[in-house]
Amino acid sequence: MPEKNCPSQTGLPEQIRVSLGTAIVLGLLEGKLDAEPTTAYLMTYRTGKCTANCGFCPQARASKSNTDLLSRVSWPTFPTPNVLPALAAMAKQGKIRRICIQALNYPDVFDHLEALVQEIKKRSAIPVSVSCQPLNTTNIQRLAKAGVDRLGIALDAATEALFDKVKGSGAGSVYTWENQFTQLNEAIRVFGRGNVSTHVIVGLGETEKEVANVVQRCVDMSVLPALFAFTPVRGTTLEGNLPPQVESYRRVQLAMYLIVKGKARIDDMQFDVEGKITGFGLANEALETVVDGGLPFRTSGCPDCNRPFYNEKPSGPLYNYPENPSREDIEKIKKQLR
Ligand code: SF4
């Protein structure tokens, strides 16, 4: 039976979720922001939850969390016909420089995505990212044909064992580690090198070395990793787990930046017996310059994706800086790296 949220023949969903910060930038809601999103974050809407069951996600099939949530952020719903012109207007003004659609998993989701992207592209040339689980090549090709610029297929976990436990068979879901990489390779074939992203969450039980390892694997196959800090959300399977230590997250951020920028490889880095990073494979002076620039500690991912306070409160501690860290921030970061 088709989704209730899809009256029209075009497949365009009647409603869509918009992150709170994005809704304020688009003028759909009034409010004050500590940092404005430079990407407009949308999420597909359905009555009910996702068919998958990722342990950290409020949208998961078995989650008892508020259905408005993704990570710690609220995503209210709006009529799609109100959102589309607002997106085009803010793109024209340069207030948003990218649109990202987070997709739940449900039968009609690719009809919804295809129709949404086509409607967005009719109104604006703004780049569009879609973060979804295509599961097969046909869906990847449909998105490319609809006009998607970058495809994100989240690994989320840094190892196969953690993946199976948190997102795959251990969570009662169909996802497999191997198929994720098959789909990532397929996405590169269809979208081209450099136009595919993935998400890696720090704090699911992996070591720093394991994160650096999966980052290196992604970079070697031309997939851009985006780093997230595990955020416990009430009602999810992992609600009782703790977020990662900021000091550890900083080391991983720095290692990832060096690998993504080709300044070092995991083989150049040193780790202790617990897999903690003890050396970054760069001369001290060069490393100091990189840290001083602050860029490794900015939100990572597609160009202009800054996800303000997606994993932390504005009061901090900040894992991902949505804007360039200030001088003061960098001094704090240096202490965290010591
Ligand atoms: S990196 Fe950002 S813009 Fe890209 S798919 Fe992920 S959330 Fe969306």
CSV table of C-alpha atoms in Angstrom, one decimal, residues 116-318:
chain,number,residue,atom,x,y,z
A,116,LEU,CA,11.9,16.2,-4.5
A,117,VAL,CA,15.3,16.5,-6.3
A,118,GLN,CA,13.6,17.1,-9.7
A,119,GLU,CA,11.4,19.9,-8.1
A,120,ILE,CA,14.4,21.5,-6.4
A,121,LYS,CA,16.4,21.4,-9.6
A,122,LYS,CA,13.5,23.0,-11.6
A,123,ARG,CA,13.8,26.1,-9.3
A,124,SER,CA,17.6,26.3,-8.6
A,125,ALA,CA,21.0,25.1,-9.6
A,126,ILE,CA,22.1,24.7,-6.0
A,127,PRO,CA,24.1,21.5,-5.4
A,128,VAL,CA,22.1,18.7,-3.8
A,129,SER,CA,23.4,15.9,-1.6
A,130,VAL,CA,21.3,12.9,-0.7
A,131,SER,CA,22.3,10.6,2.2
A,132,CYS,CA,20.5,7.3,1.8
A,133,GLN,CA,20.9,3.5,1.7
A,134,PRO,CA,20.4,2.7,-2.0
A,135,LEU,CA,20.9,-1.0,-1.5
A,136,ASN,CA,21.0,-1.5,-5.3
A,137,THR,CA,22.4,0.1,-8.5
A,138,THR,CA,19.0,1.1,-9.9
A,139,ASN,CA,18.3,3.4,-7.0
A,140,ILE,CA,21.8,5.0,-7.4
A,141,GLN,CA,21.1,5.6,-11.1
A,142,ARG,CA,17.7,7.0,-10.4
A,143,LEU,CA,19.2,9.6,-8.1
A,144,ALA,CA,21.9,10.6,-10.6
A,145,LYS,CA,19.3,11.0,-13.3
A,146,ALA,CA,17.1,13.1,-11.1
A,147,GLY,CA,20.0,15.6,-10.6
A,148,VAL,CA,21.6,14.6,-7.4
A,149,ASP,CA,25.2,16.0,-7.2
A,150,ARG,CA,26.7,14.1,-4.4
A,151,LEU,CA,25.6,10.8,-2.8
A,152,GLY,CA,26.2,9.9,0.8
A,153,ILE,CA,26.0,6.2,1.9
A,154,ALA,CA,26.7,6.0,5.6
A,155,LEU,CA,28.9,3.3,7.0
A,156,ASP,CA,28.4,4.9,10.5
A,157,ALA,CA,30.5,2.2,12.2
A,158,ALA,CA,34.3,2.0,11.8
A,159,THR,CA,34.5,-1.9,11.7
A,160,GLU,CA,32.5,-4.8,10.3
A,161,ALA,CA,31.9,-6.2,13.8
A,162,LEU,CA,30.5,-2.9,15.1
A,163,PHE,CA,28.5,-2.4,11.9
A,164,ASP,CA,26.8,-5.7,12.2
A,165,LYS,CA,26.1,-5.1,15.9
A,166,VAL,CA,24.8,-1.5,15.6
A,167,LYS,CA,23.4,-1.3,12.1
A,168,GLY,CA,23.3,-4.7,10.5
A,169,SER,CA,22.1,-8.3,11.4
A,170,GLY,CA,22.7,-7.6,15.2
A,171,ALA,CA,20.2,-4.8,15.0
A,172,GLY,CA,17.7,-6.8,12.9
A,173,SER,CA,18.5,-4.9,9.7
A,174,VAL,CA,19.4,-5.9,6.2
A,175,TYR,CA,22.5,-3.8,5.9
A,176,THR,CA,25.8,-5.6,5.5
A,177,TRP,CA,29.3,-4.1,5.6
A,178,GLU,CA,30.2,-5.8,2.3
A,179,ASN,CA,27.2,-4.4,0.5
A,180,GLN,CA,27.9,-0.9,1.9
A,181,PHE,CA,31.3,-1.0,0.1
A,182,THR,CA,29.7,-2.5,-3.0
A,183,GLN,CA,27.2,0.4,-3.1
A,184,LEU,CA,29.9,2.9,-2.4
A,185,ASN,CA,31.9,1.6,-5.4
A,186,GLU,CA,28.8,1.6,-7.5
A,187,ALA,CA,28.1,5.2,-6.5
A,188,ILE,CA,31.6,6.2,-7.5
A,189,ARG,CA,31.0,4.5,-10.9
A,190,VAL,CA,27.8,6.5,-11.4
A,191,PHE,CA,28.6,9.8,-9.7
A,192,GLY,CA,32.3,9.9,-10.4
A,193,ARG,CA,35.3,10.1,-8.1
A,194,GLY,CA,35.1,12.7,-5.4
A,195,ASN,CA,31.3,13.0,-5.5
A,196,VAL,CA,30.5,10.3,-2.9
A,197,SER,CA,30.6,10.7,0.8
A,198,THR,CA,30.1,8.5,3.8
A,199,HIS,CA,29.5,9.0,7.5
A,200,VAL,CA,31.7,7.6,10.3
A,201,ILE,CA,30.5,7.9,14.0
A,202,VAL,CA,33.2,8.1,16.7
A,203,GLY,CA,32.2,6.6,20.0
A,204,LEU,CA,30.4,3.3,19.0
A,205,GLY,CA,33.2,1.2,20.7
A,206,GLU,CA,35.9,1.4,18.1
A,207,THR,CA,39.6,2.5,18.6
A,208,GLU,CA,41.1,5.6,17.1
A,209,LYS,CA,43.3,3.3,14.9
A,210,GLU,CA,40.1,1.6,13.6
A,211,VAL,CA,38.7,5.0,12.6
A,212,ALA,CA,41.9,6.0,10.9
A,213,ASN,CA,41.9,2.7,9.1
A,214,VAL,CA,38.4,3.0,7.7
A,215,VAL,CA,39.1,6.6,6.8
A,216,GLN,CA,42.2,5.5,4.8
A,217,ARG,CA,40.1,2.8,3.1
A,218,CYS,CA,37.5,5.4,2.1
A,219,VAL,CA,40.0,7.9,0.8
A,220,ASP,CA,41.8,5.3,-1.2
A,221,MET,CA,38.5,4.5,-3.0
A,222,SER,CA,37.8,8.2,-3.4
A,223,VAL,CA,34.9,8.4,-0.9
A,224,LEU,CA,34.9,11.5,1.3
A,225,PRO,CA,34.3,10.6,5.0
A,226,ALA,CA,32.3,12.9,7.3
A,227,LEU,CA,33.0,12.5,11.0
A,228,PHE,CA,30.3,12.5,13.6
A,229,ALA,CA,30.5,12.2,17.4
A,230,PHE,CA,28.2,9.6,18.9
A,231,THR,CA,25.3,11.4,20.6
A,232,PRO,CA,23.2,9.4,23.0
A,233,VAL,CA,19.5,10.1,22.4
A,234,ARG,CA,16.8,9.0,24.8
A,235,GLY,CA,14.6,6.1,23.5
A,236,THR,CA,17.3,4.7,21.2
A,237,THR,CA,19.0,1.3,21.8
A,238,LEU,CA,22.3,3.1,22.7
A,239,GLU,CA,20.7,5.7,24.9
A,240,GLY,CA,22.9,4.6,27.9
A,241,ASN,CA,26.2,4.9,26.0
A,242,LEU,CA,28.5,7.9,26.5
A,243,PRO,CA,29.7,10.4,23.9
A,244,PRO,CA,33.4,10.1,22.9
A,245,GLN,CA,36.0,12.0,24.9
A,246,VAL,CA,36.8,15.3,23.2
A,247,GLU,CA,40.5,14.7,23.4
A,248,SER,CA,40.1,11.4,21.6
A,249,TYR,CA,37.8,13.0,19.0
A,250,ARG,CA,40.4,15.8,18.4
A,251,ARG,CA,43.1,13.2,17.6
A,252,VAL,CA,40.8,11.4,15.2
A,253,GLN,CA,39.7,14.6,13.5
A,254,LEU,CA,43.4,15.6,13.0
A,255,ALA,CA,44.3,12.2,11.7
A,256,MET,CA,41.3,12.2,9.3
A,257,TYR,CA,42.2,15.6,8.0
A,258,LEU,CA,45.8,14.6,7.2
A,259,ILE,CA,44.6,11.5,5.4
A,260,VAL,CA,41.9,13.2,3.4
A,261,LYS,CA,44.3,16.0,2.4
A,262,GLY,CA,47.0,13.5,1.5
A,263,LYS,CA,49.4,15.0,4.0
A,264,ALA,CA,49.9,11.6,5.7
A,265,ARG,CA,48.7,8.0,5.5
A,266,ILE,CA,47.8,5.6,8.3
A,267,ASP,CA,51.0,3.7,7.7
A,268,ASP,CA,52.9,6.9,8.7
A,269,MET,CA,51.0,7.2,12.0
A,270,GLN,CA,51.8,5.7,15.4
A,271,PHE,CA,49.4,4.0,17.8
A,272,ASP,CA,49.7,2.6,21.3
A,273,VAL,CA,48.5,-0.9,22.3
A,274,GLU,CA,45.0,0.4,22.8
A,275,GLY,CA,44.9,1.9,19.3
A,276,LYS,CA,45.2,5.4,20.6
A,277,ILE,CA,47.0,7.8,18.1
A,278,THR,CA,50.4,8.7,19.5
A,279,GLY,CA,52.0,10.1,16.3
A,280,PHE,CA,50.5,11.7,13.2
A,281,GLY,CA,53.3,11.0,10.7
A,282,LEU,CA,54.1,14.6,10.2
A,283,ALA,CA,57.0,16.8,11.4
A,284,ASN,CA,56.1,18.8,14.5
A,285,GLU,CA,56.4,22.2,12.7
A,286,ALA,CA,54.2,21.1,9.8
A,287,LEU,CA,51.7,19.6,12.3
A,288,GLU,CA,51.6,22.8,14.3
A,289,THR,CA,50.8,24.8,11.2
A,290,VAL,CA,47.9,22.5,10.4
A,291,VAL,CA,46.5,22.7,13.9
A,292,ASP,CA,47.0,26.5,14.0
A,293,GLY,CA,44.9,26.8,10.8
A,294,GLY,CA,41.9,25.2,12.7
A,295,LEU,CA,40.5,23.5,9.6
A,296,PRO,CA,40.8,19.9,10.8
A,297,PHE,CA,38.3,20.7,13.6
A,298,ARG,CA,35.6,22.1,11.3
A,299,THR,CA,32.6,20.0,10.5
A,300,SER,CA,33.7,17.5,7.8
A,301,GLY,CA,31.7,16.3,4.8
A,302,CYS,CA,30.3,17.6,1.6
A,303,PRO,CA,31.4,21.2,0.6
A,304,ASP,CA,29.4,23.7,2.8
A,305,CYS,CA,28.1,21.1,5.1
A,306,ASN,CA,28.5,22.6,8.6
A,307,ARG,CA,25.8,20.7,10.6
A,308,PRO,CA,25.7,23.3,13.5
A,309,PHE,CA,25.4,21.6,16.9
A,310,TYR,CA,24.3,18.3,15.4
A,311,ASN,CA,26.3,16.4,18.0
A,312,GLU,CA,26.7,18.9,20.8
A,313,LYS,CA,25.0,21.8,22.6
A,314,PRO,CA,26.1,25.3,21.5
A,315,SER,CA,27.4,25.7,25.1
A,316,GLY,CA,29.9,23.0,24.2
A,317,PRO,CA,32.3,21.2,24.3
A,318,LEU,CA,32.1,21.4,20.5
